[in-house]
Coordinates of C-alpha atoms in Angstrom, one line a residue:
Chain E
M1 CA -12.3 -70.6 -86.8
S2 CA -10.1 -73.0 -84.8
S3 CA -6.7 -71.4 -85.1
H4 CA -5.0 -68.2 -86.1
W5 CA -2.0 -67.6 -88.2
F6 CA 0.6 -64.8 -88.5
V7 CA 2.8 -63.5 -91.3
G8 CA 6.6 -63.2 -90.9
V9 CA 8.4 -60.9 -93.2
D10 CA 12.2 -60.4 -93.6
I11 CA 13.1 -57.6 -95.9
G12 CA 16.6 -57.8 -97.4
G13 CA 18.3 -55.8 -100.1
T14 CA 17.6 -58.2 -102.9
T15 CA 14.8 -60.5 -101.7
I16 CA 11.9 -60.4 -99.2
K17 CA 11.3 -63.6 -97.3
L18 CA 7.7 -64.3 -96.3
A19 CA 6.1 -67.0 -94.3
I20 CA 2.7 -67.9 -93.0
I21 CA 3.3 -69.3 -89.5
D22 CA 1.0 -70.7 -86.9
T23 CA 0.7 -69.7 -83.3
Y24 CA 3.2 -72.3 -82.2
G25 CA 5.9 -71.0 -84.6
E26 CA 5.4 -73.8 -87.2
I27 CA 5.8 -72.6 -90.8
I28 CA 2.7 -73.4 -92.9
T29 CA 4.3 -72.1 -96.1
K30 CA 7.2 -69.8 -97.0
W31 CA 8.3 -68.1 -100.2
E32 CA 10.3 -65.1 -101.5
I33 CA 9.7 -62.1 -103.7
P34 CA 12.2 -59.8 -105.1
T35 CA 12.8 -56.5 -103.3
N36 CA 11.6 -53.7 -105.5
T37 CA 14.1 -50.9 -104.8
E38 CA 12.7 -48.7 -107.7
D39 CA 11.2 -45.4 -106.6
E40 CA 13.2 -45.5 -103.4
G41 CA 11.4 -48.7 -102.3
K42 CA 8.0 -47.0 -102.2
R43 CA 6.1 -50.0 -103.7
I44 CA 7.3 -52.5 -101.1
P45 CA 4.3 -52.2 -98.8
I46 CA 1.8 -52.8 -101.6
E47 CA 3.7 -55.6 -103.1
L48 CA 4.1 -57.3 -99.7
S49 CA 0.3 -57.1 -99.1
K50 CA -0.5 -58.5 -102.5
A51 CA 1.9 -61.3 -102.0
I52 CA 0.4 -62.3 -98.7
F53 CA -3.2 -62.2 -99.8
T54 CA -2.5 -64.0 -103.1
K55 CA -0.7 -66.7 -101.1
M56 CA -3.8 -67.2 -98.9
E57 CA -6.0 -67.6 -102.0
E58 CA -3.5 -70.1 -103.4
I59 CA -3.7 -72.3 -100.4
N60 CA -7.5 -71.8 -100.1
E61 CA -7.5 -70.2 -96.7
P62 CA -9.6 -67.2 -95.6
K63 CA -7.5 -64.1 -95.1
E64 CA -9.4 -63.5 -91.8
K65 CA -7.3 -66.3 -90.4
L66 CA -4.3 -63.9 -90.3
R67 CA -4.0 -62.0 -87.1
G68 CA -0.9 -59.8 -87.7
I69 CA 2.3 -59.3 -89.5
G70 CA 5.8 -59.1 -88.0
V71 CA 8.4 -57.4 -90.2
G72 CA 12.2 -57.5 -90.0
A73 CA 13.9 -54.6 -91.8
P74 CA 17.5 -53.4 -92.2
G75 CA 18.6 -49.9 -91.3
F76 CA 17.8 -47.6 -88.4
I77 CA 14.3 -48.0 -87.1
D78 CA 12.1 -46.2 -84.6
M79 CA 10.7 -49.2 -82.8
D80 CA 7.7 -47.3 -81.3
T81 CA 6.4 -46.0 -84.6
G82 CA 7.8 -48.5 -87.1
L83 CA 9.4 -45.6 -89.0
I84 CA 12.6 -46.4 -90.9
Y85 CA 15.0 -43.5 -90.6
R86 CA 17.3 -44.7 -93.2
A87 CA 17.9 -48.0 -95.0
V88 CA 20.6 -47.3 -97.6
N89 CA 20.4 -50.6 -99.6
I90 CA 16.6 -50.2 -100.1
G91 CA 16.4 -46.4 -100.5
W92 CA 14.1 -45.6 -97.6
T93 CA 14.5 -42.3 -95.8
N94 CA 11.9 -41.5 -93.0
F95 CA 9.7 -44.3 -94.4
P96 CA 6.6 -45.1 -92.3
L97 CA 6.9 -48.9 -93.0
K98 CA 4.6 -50.0 -90.2
D99 CA 1.8 -47.6 -91.0
L100 CA 1.9 -48.3 -94.7
I101 CA 1.7 -52.1 -94.3
E102 CA -1.2 -51.6 -91.8
V103 CA -3.1 -49.5 -94.2
E104 CA -2.6 -51.9 -97.1
T105 CA -3.5 -55.1 -95.1
G106 CA -5.8 -53.9 -92.3
L107 CA -3.7 -56.0 -90.0
P108 CA -1.6 -55.0 -87.0
V109 CA 2.1 -54.8 -87.8
V110 CA 5.3 -54.6 -85.8
V111 CA 8.7 -53.7 -87.2
D112 CA 12.1 -54.5 -85.8
N113 CA 15.7 -54.9 -86.8
D114 CA 16.4 -58.0 -88.8
A115 CA 19.3 -59.1 -86.5
N116 CA 17.1 -58.7 -83.4
L117 CA 14.3 -60.8 -85.0
A118 CA 16.7 -63.6 -85.8
A119 CA 17.7 -63.7 -82.1
L120 CA 14.0 -63.9 -81.1
G121 CA 13.4 -66.7 -83.6
E122 CA 16.3 -68.7 -82.2
M123 CA 15.0 -68.0 -78.7
W124 CA 11.5 -69.2 -79.5
R125 CA 12.0 -72.2 -81.8
G126 CA 15.7 -72.6 -82.4
A127 CA 18.9 -73.1 -80.4
G128 CA 17.7 -70.8 -77.6
E129 CA 15.2 -73.3 -76.5
G130 CA 13.1 -70.7 -74.8
A131 CA 15.9 -69.0 -72.9
K132 CA 14.7 -65.6 -71.9
N133 CA 18.2 -64.3 -71.5
L134 CA 20.0 -64.8 -74.8
L135 CA 22.9 -63.4 -76.7
A136 CA 22.9 -64.0 -80.4
V137 CA 26.1 -63.5 -82.3
T138 CA 25.9 -63.5 -86.1
L139 CA 29.2 -64.3 -87.8
G140 CA 28.8 -63.5 -91.5
T141 CA 30.4 -61.0 -93.8
G142 CA 30.2 -58.8 -90.7
V143 CA 29.6 -59.5 -87.1
G144 CA 26.1 -58.7 -85.7
G145 CA 24.2 -59.4 -82.6
G146 CA 20.9 -59.5 -80.9
L147 CA 20.4 -59.3 -77.1
I148 CA 17.4 -60.6 -75.3
A149 CA 16.9 -60.0 -71.6
N150 CA 13.8 -60.9 -69.5
G151 CA 12.4 -62.2 -72.8
Q152 CA 12.6 -58.8 -74.5
I153 CA 14.8 -57.5 -77.3
L154 CA 17.2 -54.8 -76.1
H155 CA 17.1 -51.8 -78.4
G156 CA 18.8 -49.2 -76.3
V157 CA 18.1 -45.5 -76.4
N158 CA 18.4 -45.0 -80.2
G159 CA 18.1 -48.5 -81.6
M160 CA 21.8 -49.3 -81.6
A161 CA 21.9 -52.1 -78.9
G162 CA 23.4 -55.3 -80.1
E163 CA 26.2 -53.8 -82.1
I164 CA 28.6 -56.3 -80.8
G165 CA 30.6 -56.5 -84.0
H166 CA 32.0 -53.1 -83.0
I167 CA 33.2 -54.1 -79.6
T168 CA 36.9 -53.3 -79.6
S169 CA 39.1 -56.4 -79.5
I170 CA 42.4 -54.8 -80.3
A171 CA 42.6 -51.3 -78.6
K172 CA 45.8 -50.2 -80.4
G173 CA 47.0 -51.1 -83.9
G174 CA 44.0 -53.2 -84.9
A175 CA 42.8 -53.5 -88.5
P176 CA 40.5 -50.8 -90.0
C177 CA 36.8 -51.5 -89.7
N178 CA 34.0 -50.4 -92.0
C179 CA 32.6 -48.3 -89.1
G180 CA 35.7 -46.0 -89.1
K181 CA 37.3 -47.4 -86.0
T182 CA 40.0 -50.0 -85.8
G183 CA 40.4 -53.3 -84.0
C184 CA 36.6 -54.1 -83.9
L185 CA 35.6 -57.7 -83.3
E186 CA 34.2 -57.7 -86.8
T187 CA 37.7 -57.1 -88.3
I188 CA 38.7 -60.5 -86.7
A189 CA 35.7 -62.8 -86.4
S190 CA 33.8 -62.1 -89.6
A191 CA 34.3 -64.3 -92.6
T192 CA 36.2 -61.4 -94.1
G193 CA 38.3 -61.0 -90.9
I194 CA 39.2 -64.7 -90.8
A195 CA 40.3 -64.6 -94.4
R196 CA 42.4 -61.5 -93.8
I197 CA 44.2 -63.0 -90.8
A198 CA 44.9 -66.2 -92.6
T199 CA 46.2 -64.4 -95.6
E200 CA 48.4 -62.1 -93.5
K201 CA 49.9 -65.2 -91.9
V202 CA 50.5 -67.0 -95.2
I203 CA 52.1 -63.9 -96.7
G204 CA 54.0 -63.3 -93.5
G205 CA 56.4 -66.1 -94.5
I206 CA 55.0 -69.5 -93.3
T207 CA 56.9 -72.2 -95.1
S208 CA 54.6 -75.2 -95.1
S209 CA 50.9 -75.3 -94.7
E210 CA 47.8 -76.6 -96.5
L211 CA 46.6 -73.0 -96.4
K212 CA 49.7 -71.8 -98.2
E213 CA 49.0 -74.3 -101.0
V214 CA 45.4 -73.1 -101.3
F215 CA 46.6 -69.5 -101.4
N216 CA 49.3 -70.2 -104.0
R217 CA 46.7 -72.1 -106.2
E218 CA 43.7 -69.7 -105.8
G219 CA 45.5 -66.4 -105.1
K220 CA 43.3 -65.8 -102.1
L221 CA 41.8 -67.5 -99.0
S222 CA 38.3 -67.7 -97.6
A223 CA 37.0 -68.5 -94.1
K224 CA 35.9 -71.8 -95.4
D225 CA 39.4 -72.6 -96.6
V226 CA 40.6 -72.0 -93.0
F227 CA 38.0 -74.3 -91.4
D228 CA 38.6 -77.0 -94.0
A229 CA 42.3 -77.0 -93.4
A230 CA 41.8 -76.9 -89.7
K231 CA 39.8 -80.1 -89.9
N232 CA 42.9 -81.7 -91.5
Q233 CA 44.9 -80.5 -88.5
D234 CA 46.8 -77.9 -90.6
S235 CA 48.8 -76.0 -87.9
L236 CA 48.5 -72.6 -89.4
A237 CA 44.7 -73.0 -89.8
L238 CA 44.5 -74.1 -86.2
E239 CA 46.5 -71.1 -85.1
V240 CA 44.1 -68.8 -87.0
I241 CA 41.1 -70.4 -85.4
D242 CA 42.6 -70.2 -81.9
E243 CA 43.3 -66.5 -82.4
I244 CA 39.7 -65.8 -83.6
S245 CA 38.2 -68.0 -80.8
F246 CA 40.3 -66.1 -78.3
H247 CA 38.9 -62.8 -79.3
L248 CA 35.3 -64.1 -79.6
G249 CA 35.6 -66.0 -76.3
L250 CA 36.9 -62.9 -74.5
A251 CA 34.3 -60.5 -76.0
I252 CA 31.5 -63.0 -75.2
A253 CA 32.8 -63.5 -71.7
N254 CA 32.9 -59.8 -71.1
L255 CA 29.3 -59.4 -72.3
A256 CA 28.2 -62.4 -70.4
N257 CA 29.7 -61.1 -67.1
A258 CA 27.4 -58.0 -67.7
L259 CA 24.3 -59.8 -69.0
N260 CA 24.5 -63.4 -67.6
P261 CA 22.8 -65.1 -70.5
E262 CA 21.5 -68.6 -70.4
K263 CA 22.1 -69.2 -74.1
I264 CA 24.8 -67.9 -76.5
V265 CA 23.7 -68.7 -80.0
L266 CA 26.2 -68.4 -82.9
G267 CA 24.7 -67.9 -86.3
G268 CA 25.7 -66.8 -89.8
G269 CA 27.9 -68.4 -92.4
V270 CA 31.0 -68.8 -90.2
S271 CA 28.9 -70.7 -87.6
K272 CA 28.6 -73.6 -90.1
A273 CA 32.1 -74.7 -88.8
G274 CA 29.9 -76.1 -86.0
E275 CA 31.2 -77.9 -82.9
F276 CA 34.8 -77.3 -84.0
L277 CA 34.2 -73.6 -83.5
T278 CA 32.1 -73.8 -80.3
T279 CA 34.6 -76.0 -78.5
S280 CA 37.4 -73.5 -79.2
I281 CA 35.3 -70.5 -78.2
Q282 CA 34.1 -72.3 -75.1
K283 CA 37.7 -72.8 -73.9
H284 CA 38.5 -69.1 -74.1
F285 CA 35.0 -68.1 -72.7
E286 CA 35.6 -70.2 -69.6
A287 CA 39.0 -68.5 -69.1
Y288 CA 37.4 -65.1 -68.9
A289 CA 33.9 -65.4 -67.6
L290 CA 33.1 -65.7 -63.9
P291 CA 32.5 -69.3 -62.9
R292 CA 28.8 -68.8 -62.0
V293 CA 28.3 -67.0 -65.3
V294 CA 30.0 -70.0 -67.2
E295 CA 27.7 -72.4 -65.2
G296 CA 24.6 -70.6 -66.3
A297 CA 25.6 -70.3 -70.0
N298 CA 25.4 -72.6 -72.9
I299 CA 27.1 -71.9 -76.3
A300 CA 25.1 -73.4 -79.2
I301 CA 25.0 -73.1 -83.0
A302 CA 21.8 -71.5 -84.5
T303 CA 19.4 -74.0 -85.9
L304 CA 16.9 -72.1 -87.9
G305 CA 19.1 -70.8 -90.6
N306 CA 17.3 -68.3 -93.0
D307 CA 14.0 -68.9 -91.2
A308 CA 15.1 -67.3 -88.0
G309 CA 14.0 -63.8 -89.1
V310 CA 10.5 -64.7 -90.1
I311 CA 9.9 -66.9 -87.1
G312 CA 11.2 -64.1 -84.7
A313 CA 9.0 -61.6 -86.5
V314 CA 5.9 -63.7 -85.8
W315 CA 6.9 -64.1 -82.1
L316 CA 7.0 -60.4 -81.8
I317 CA 3.7 -59.7 -83.4
K318 CA 2.1 -62.5 -81.4
Q319 CA 3.4 -61.0 -78.1
K320 CA 2.2 -57.6 -79.1
I321 CA -1.3 -58.8 -79.9
N322 CA -1.5 -60.9 -76.7
K323 CA -0.6 -57.9 -74.5
Chain U
M1 CA -5.9 -40.8 -46.9
S2 CA -4.5 -38.4 -49.4
S3 CA -1.1 -40.1 -50.1
H4 CA 0.8 -43.3 -49.6
W5 CA 4.3 -43.9 -48.5
F6 CA 6.8 -46.7 -49.0
V7 CA 9.7 -48.0 -47.0
G8 CA 13.2 -48.3 -48.6
V9 CA 15.7 -50.6 -46.8
D10 CA 19.3 -51.1 -47.7
I11 CA 20.9 -53.9 -45.7
G12 CA 24.7 -53.7 -45.3
G13 CA 27.2 -55.8 -43.3
T14 CA 27.3 -53.3 -40.4
T15 CA 24.3 -51.0 -40.7
I16 CA 20.8 -51.1 -42.2
K17 CA 19.7 -47.9 -43.9
L18 CA 16.0 -47.2 -43.7
A19 CA 13.8 -44.4 -45.2
I20 CA 10.2 -43.5 -45.4
I21 CA 9.7 -42.2 -48.9
D22 CA 6.7 -40.8 -50.7
T23 CA 5.3 -41.8 -54.0
Y24 CA 7.4 -39.3 -55.9
G25 CA 10.7 -40.5 -54.4
E26 CA 11.0 -37.8 -51.8
I27 CA 12.5 -38.9 -48.5
I28 CA 10.2 -38.1 -45.6
T29 CA 12.6 -39.4 -43.0
K30 CA 15.7 -41.6 -43.0
W31 CA 17.7 -43.4 -40.3
E32 CA 20.0 -46.3 -39.6
I33 CA 20.0 -49.3 -37.3
P34 CA 22.9 -51.7 -36.7
T35 CA 22.9 -54.9 -38.6
N36 CA 22.4 -57.7 -36.0
T37 CA 24.5 -60.5 -37.4
E38 CA 24.1 -62.7 -34.3
D39 CA 22.4 -66.0 -34.7
E40 CA 23.2 -65.9 -38.5
G41 CA 21.2 -62.7 -39.0
K42 CA 17.9 -64.4 -38.0
R43 CA 16.6 -61.4 -36.0
I44 CA 17.0 -58.9 -38.9
P45 CA 13.4 -59.2 -40.2
I46 CA 11.9 -58.6 -36.8
E47 CA 14.2 -55.7 -35.9
L48 CA 13.5 -54.1 -39.3
S49 CA 9.8 -54.3 -38.8
K50 CA 10.0 -52.9 -35.2
A51 CA 12.2 -50.0 -36.5
I52 CA 9.7 -49.1 -39.2
F53 CA 6.6 -49.1 -37.0
T54 CA 8.3 -47.3 -34.1
K55 CA 9.4 -44.6 -36.6
M56 CA 5.8 -44.2 -37.8
E57 CA 4.6 -43.7 -34.2
E58 CA 7.4 -41.2 -33.6
I59 CA 6.4 -39.1 -36.5
N60 CA 2.7 -39.5 -35.6
E61 CA 1.6 -41.1 -38.8
P62 CA -0.7 -44.1 -39.1
K63 CA 1.1 -47.3 -40.2
E64 CA -1.7 -47.8 -42.7
K65 CA -0.1 -45.1 -44.8
L66 CA 2.7 -47.5 -45.8
R67 CA 2.0 -49.5 -48.9
G68 CA 5.0 -51.7 -49.3
I69 CA 8.7 -52.2 -48.6
G70 CA 11.6 -52.4 -51.0
V71 CA 14.7 -54.1 -49.7
G72 CA 18.3 -54.1 -51.0
A73 CA 20.4 -57.0 -49.8
P74 CA 23.9 -58.2 -50.5
G75 CA 24.7 -61.7 -51.7
F76 CA 23.1 -64.1 -54.2
I77 CA 19.4 -63.6 -54.4
D78 CA 16.5 -65.4 -56.0
M79 CA 14.6 -62.4 -57.3
D80 CA 11.3 -64.3 -57.8
T81 CA 11.1 -65.6 -54.3
G82 CA 13.2 -63.1 -52.4
L83 CA 15.3 -65.9 -51.0
I84 CA 18.9 -65.1 -50.1
Y85 CA 21.0 -68.1 -51.2
R86 CA 24.0 -66.8 -49.4
A87 CA 25.2 -63.5 -47.9
V88 CA 28.5 -64.2 -46.2
N89 CA 29.0 -61.0 -44.3
I90 CA 25.6 -61.3 -42.7
G91 CA 25.4 -65.0 -42.2
W92 CA 22.4 -65.9 -44.2
T93 CA 22.1 -69.2 -46.1
N94 CA 18.9 -70.0 -47.9
F95 CA 17.2 -67.2 -45.9
P96 CA 13.6 -66.4 -47.0
L97 CA 14.1 -62.6 -46.4
K98 CA 11.0 -61.5 -48.4
D99 CA 8.6 -63.9 -46.8
L100 CA 9.9 -63.2 -43.3
I101 CA 9.5 -59.4 -43.7
E102 CA 6.1 -59.8 -45.2
V103 CA 5.0 -61.9 -42.3
E104 CA 6.3 -59.5 -39.7
T105 CA 4.9 -56.3 -41.4
G106 CA 1.8 -57.5 -43.3
L107 CA 3.1 -55.4 -46.2
P108 CA 4.2 -56.5 -49.7
V109 CA 8.0 -56.8 -50.0
V110 CA 10.4 -56.9 -52.9
V111 CA 14.0 -57.8 -52.5
D112 CA 16.9 -57.1 -55.0
N113 CA 20.6 -56.8 -55.1
D114 CA 21.9 -53.6 -53.5
A115 CA 24.0 -52.5 -56.5
N116 CA 20.9 -52.9 -58.8
L117 CA 18.7 -50.8 -56.5
A118 CA 21.3 -48.0 -56.4
A119 CA 21.2 -48.0 -60.2
L120 CA 17.3 -47.8 -60.1
G121 CA 17.5 -45.0 -57.5
E122 CA 19.8 -43.0 -59.8
M123 CA 17.5 -43.7 -62.7
W124 CA 14.5 -42.4 -60.9
R125 CA 15.7 -39.5 -58.9
G126 CA 19.4 -39.1 -59.5
A127 CA 21.8 -38.5 -62.3
G128 CA 19.9 -40.9 -64.6
E129 CA 17.1 -38.3 -64.9
G130 CA 14.5 -41.0 -65.9
A131 CA 16.6 -42.7 -68.5
K132 CA 15.2 -46.1 -69.1
N133 CA 18.5 -47.4 -70.5
L134 CA 21.1 -46.9 -68.0
L135 CA 24.5 -48.3 -67.0
A136 CA 25.5 -47.7 -63.4
V137 CA 29.2 -48.2 -62.6
T138 CA 30.2 -48.2 -58.9
L139 CA 33.9 -47.4 -58.3
G140 CA 34.6 -48.3 -54.7
T141 CA 36.8 -50.8 -53.0
G142 CA 35.7 -53.0 -55.8
V143 CA 33.9 -52.2 -59.1
G144 CA 30.2 -53.1 -59.3
G145 CA 27.4 -52.4 -61.7
G146 CA 23.8 -52.2 -62.4
L147 CA 22.2 -52.4 -65.8
I148 CA 18.8 -51.1 -66.6
A149 CA 17.2 -51.7 -70.1
N150 CA 13.6 -50.8 -71.1
G151 CA 13.3 -49.5 -67.5
Q152 CA 13.9 -52.9 -66.0
I153 CA 16.9 -54.2 -64.0
L154 CA 18.8 -56.9 -65.8
H155 CA 19.3 -59.9 -63.6
G156 CA 20.4 -62.6 -66.1
V157 CA 19.7 -66.2 -65.8
N158 CA 21.1 -66.7 -62.3
G159 CA 21.3 -63.2 -60.9
M160 CA 24.8 -62.4 -62.0
A161 CA 24.1 -59.6 -64.5
G162 CA 25.9 -56.4 -63.9
E163 CA 29.2 -57.9 -62.8
I164 CA 31.1 -55.4 -64.9
G165 CA 34.0 -55.3 -62.4
H166 CA 35.0 -58.7 -63.8
I167 CA 35.1 -57.7 -67.4
T168 CA 38.7 -58.6 -68.4
S169 CA 40.7 -55.5 -69.2
I170 CA 44.1 -57.1 -69.5
A171 CA 43.7 -60.5 -71.1
K172 CA 47.3 -61.7 -70.4
G173 CA 49.5 -60.8 -67.5
G174 CA 47.0 -58.7 -65.5
A175 CA 47.0 -58.3 -61.7
P176 CA 45.2 -61.0 -59.7
C177 CA 41.6 -60.3 -58.8
N178 CA 39.6 -61.4 -55.7
C179 CA 37.4 -63.5 -58.1
G180 CA 40.3 -65.8 -59.0
K181 CA 40.9 -64.4 -62.5
T182 CA 43.5 -61.9 -63.5
G183 CA 43.3 -58.5 -65.2
C184 CA 39.7 -57.7 -64.3
L185 CA 38.5 -54.1 -64.6
E186 CA 38.2 -54.2 -60.8
T187 CA 42.0 -54.7 -60.4
I188 CA 42.5 -51.4 -62.2
A189 CA 39.6 -49.0 -61.7
S190 CA 38.7 -49.7 -58.0
A191 CA 40.2 -47.5 -55.3
T192 CA 42.4 -50.5 -54.5
G193 CA 43.4 -50.8 -58.1
I194 CA 44.3 -47.1 -58.5
A195 CA 46.4 -47.2 -55.4
R196 CA 48.2 -50.4 -56.6
I197 CA 49.0 -48.9 -60.0
A198 CA 50.3 -45.7 -58.5
T199 CA 52.4 -47.5 -56.0
E200 CA 53.9 -49.8 -58.7
K201 CA 54.8 -46.7 -60.7
V202 CA 56.4 -45.0 -57.7
I203 CA 58.4 -48.0 -56.7
G204 CA 59.2 -48.6 -60.4
G205 CA 61.8 -45.8 -60.2
I206 CA 60.1 -42.5 -60.9
T207 CA 62.5 -39.8 -59.7
S208 CA 60.4 -36.7 -59.1
S209 CA 56.7 -36.6 -58.3
E210 CA 54.3 -35.3 -55.6
L211 CA 53.0 -38.9 -55.4
K212 CA 56.5 -40.2 -54.6
E213 CA 56.8 -37.6 -51.8
V214 CA 53.5 -38.8 -50.3
F215 CA 54.6 -42.4 -50.6
N216 CA 57.9 -41.7 -48.9
R217 CA 56.1 -39.9 -46.1
E218 CA 53.1 -42.2 -45.6
G219 CA 54.6 -45.5 -46.8
K220 CA 51.6 -46.1 -49.0
L221 CA 49.3 -44.4 -51.5
S222 CA 45.5 -44.1 -51.8
A223 CA 43.2 -43.4 -54.7
K224 CA 42.5 -40.0 -53.1
D225 CA 46.3 -39.2 -53.1
V226 CA 46.3 -39.8 -56.8
F227 CA 43.4 -37.5 -57.6
D228 CA 44.8 -34.8 -55.2
A229 CA 48.2 -34.9 -56.9
A230 CA 46.5 -34.9 -60.4
K231 CA 44.6 -31.7 -59.5
N232 CA 48.1 -30.2 -58.9
Q233 CA 49.1 -31.4 -62.4
D234 CA 51.5 -34.0 -61.0
S235 CA 52.6 -35.8 -64.2
L236 CA 52.7 -39.3 -62.6
A237 CA 49.2 -38.9 -61.1
L238 CA 47.9 -37.8 -64.5
E239 CA 49.5 -40.8 -66.1
V240 CA 47.8 -43.1 -63.6
I241 CA 44.4 -41.5 -64.2
D242 CA 44.8 -41.6 -68.0
E243 CA 45.6 -45.4 -67.7
I244 CA 42.6 -46.0 -65.5
S245 CA 40.3 -43.9 -67.7
F246 CA 41.5 -45.7 -70.8
H247 CA 40.5 -49.1 -69.3
L248 CA 37.2 -47.7 -68.0
G249 CA 36.4 -45.8 -71.2
L250 CA 37.1 -48.9 -73.3
A251 CA 35.1 -51.3 -71.1
I252 CA 32.2 -48.8 -71.0
A253 CA 32.4 -48.3 -74.8
N254 CA 32.3 -52.0 -75.4
L255 CA 29.2 -52.4 -73.1
A256 CA 27.6 -49.3 -74.7
N257 CA 28.0 -50.7 -78.2
A258 CA 26.0 -53.7 -76.9
L259 CA 23.5 -51.9 -74.7
N260 CA 23.2 -48.4 -76.2
P261 CA 22.5 -46.7 -72.8
E262 CA 21.2 -43.1 -72.5
K263 CA 23.0 -42.5 -69.2
I264 CA 26.2 -43.9 -67.8
V265 CA 26.2 -43.1 -64.1
L266 CA 29.5 -43.3 -62.1
G267 CA 29.1 -43.8 -58.4
G268 CA 31.1 -45.0 -55.4
G269 CA 34.0 -43.3 -53.6
V270 CA 36.3 -42.9 -56.6
S271 CA 33.5 -41.0 -58.5
K272 CA 34.0 -38.2 -56.0
A273 CA 36.9 -37.1 -58.3
G274 CA 34.0 -35.7 -60.3
E275 CA 34.4 -33.9 -63.6
F276 CA 38.1 -34.5 -63.7
L277 CA 37.4 -38.3 -64.0
T278 CA 34.3 -38.0 -66.3
T279 CA 36.2 -35.8 -68.8
S280 CA 39.1 -38.3 -69.0
I281 CA 36.8 -41.3 -69.3
Q282 CA 34.6 -39.5 -72.0
K283 CA 37.7 -39.0 -74.1
H284 CA 38.5 -42.7 -74.2
F285 CA 34.8 -43.7 -74.4
E286 CA 34.5 -41.6 -77.6
A287 CA 37.5 -43.3 -79.1
Y288 CA 36.0 -46.8 -78.8
A289 CA 32.2 -46.4 -79.0
L290 CA 30.3 -46.1 -82.3
P291 CA 29.5 -42.5 -83.1
R292 CA 25.7 -43.0 -82.8
V293 CA 26.2 -44.7 -79.5
V294 CA 28.3 -41.8 -78.2
E295 CA 25.6 -39.3 -79.4
G296 CA 23.0 -41.2 -77.4
A297 CA 25.0 -41.5 -74.2
N298 CA 25.8 -39.1 -71.4
I299 CA 28.3 -39.9 -68.7
A300 CA 27.4 -38.4 -65.3
I301 CA 28.4 -38.7 -61.6
A302 CA 25.8 -40.2 -59.3
T303 CA 24.0 -37.6 -57.2
L304 CA 22.1 -39.6 -54.6
G305 CA 25.1 -40.9 -52.6
N306 CA 24.1 -43.3 -49.9
D307 CA 20.4 -42.7 -50.5
A308 CA 20.4 -44.3 -54.0
G309 CA 19.7 -47.8 -52.5
V310 CA 16.7 -46.9 -50.4
I311 CA 15.2 -44.7 -53.2
G312 CA 15.7 -47.5 -55.8
A313 CA 14.2 -50.0 -53.4
V314 CA 11.0 -47.8 -53.2
W315 CA 10.9 -47.5 -57.0
L316 CA 10.9 -51.2 -57.3
I317 CA 8.1 -51.9 -54.7
K318 CA 6.0 -49.1 -56.2
Q319 CA 6.3 -50.6 -59.7
K320 CA 5.4 -54.0 -58.3
I321 CA 2.3 -52.8 -56.5
N322 CA 1.2 -50.7 -59.5
K323 CA 1.3 -53.7 -61.8

């Protein structure tokens, strides 16, 4: 047998992404199955295993070619045992995910947080370009993060490391956050936060703006509306983006002064704004990070998209087996 | 030979601290020699070696009992090679400290930043109580830090990790910092910062305060004056401490949301204020960190004092040899 393969799995609330991936991180084949949340998600390990071995038959490859499975899961995870304390949108409580998949497949399994695995994926095969000190920031409906130092994911003492969406950007009088606090970075730099800030400014009495026209027509604004208007040099949209970039640049600079990352990778839906966003964040980042920290760091947009999780999962199981 | 010993060295601008330490981190004997900065510090490796072997003769122990030397040094260090790029207050430029001490002593040597080693010392034998995820904050003339995650010091891509004194606390209109930026945590929470804030408030027109009396008598205020007056319930002093604790608690909470440490250890001269300070910081920390992060974290005062560096240095060389 000339080469080994691994399986990357990324379990979400509605679908499970799967991929067979070679030892260099190249995807051989990838597919999705629905997440079966019936019976508190109990059948997921069996369905996963079936899906993997059926796929190997389909592509006429021996299952012995598979060396291990990396799994990204949502919720609170005990990284040592692969136990999911609680994953609300799937229904798991104290669910021994790692053990169950190992029993079903006979393969070694490693489980980690989905945001962390996306960061590892970008480190290995994406915008991180192998940087062993990397800060991944996911700007989506919320703001998430993954921290890699010395080539390892940071988990912290109880699996909470990387919660950079809940860094406080506005200490007093900030908008309420889902976490119960106020003024979190997530209330500003998420897609939801960007839409909120733009809407407040439009309602606040601006007289002329492309964004106001969109708002009057649609009755609401999205983050995409803001970036579209900004590309047309709409001054209100530019003001909103500068405000968001200021808070992102400051939070990233403060983290970077502590962590000294080589790569800062921005992912998630909002990051599709691309260079427009990175240029603006870079400006504020440089104002607040130490010069030597700025020198060492490069801000880039994530390149793997939805594949980051399964690729990172494979990196992790590969590392574990090689140890 | 029933047991091995190690040497811990902590090189400062005026004195070098040395200690012979056993494999459990107990100090057998400790002493100091002056830092010889003549000739751009060239003679330091030789003088160090002589001091170590002379001490072993003095205490009638064979030098073969020593297994390795851990060295804390100031300045910018290449951790892999133990080369000091630059240490201004000693005179070193591109100085191969590790290699030179290894040649002189015949023992394996590891070199790291002095603030990092103090954090490791507290982790191993001090307030950290073995916590493998630890944030050390040194409140002295400046504000320094050491970050430990998964039991390893974080260095970052170019040795700058842990520069938490330069986290920006006041984004606009803050006081100037030695680093060239403004509003850094160091401008607020260092001994110098505390004295500055108190002085500004006294000059700002406060009418009645113990601190004002001290200022009128001495012509200046120190951080110690502020803590002394606060213990007498002086309202201005309490206001200053609340302001400082707010910024420290917020900065620590933001870092803790990212790093999820088990222990947050406060060291340096200002930390001598003790429980008074930790209680105040804890209050603000709890307001800004996620509940599960607060649950996992314990704020404590450093217990090793000046021994933290040599003990941490020995932990590091012991780890390296055991690998």
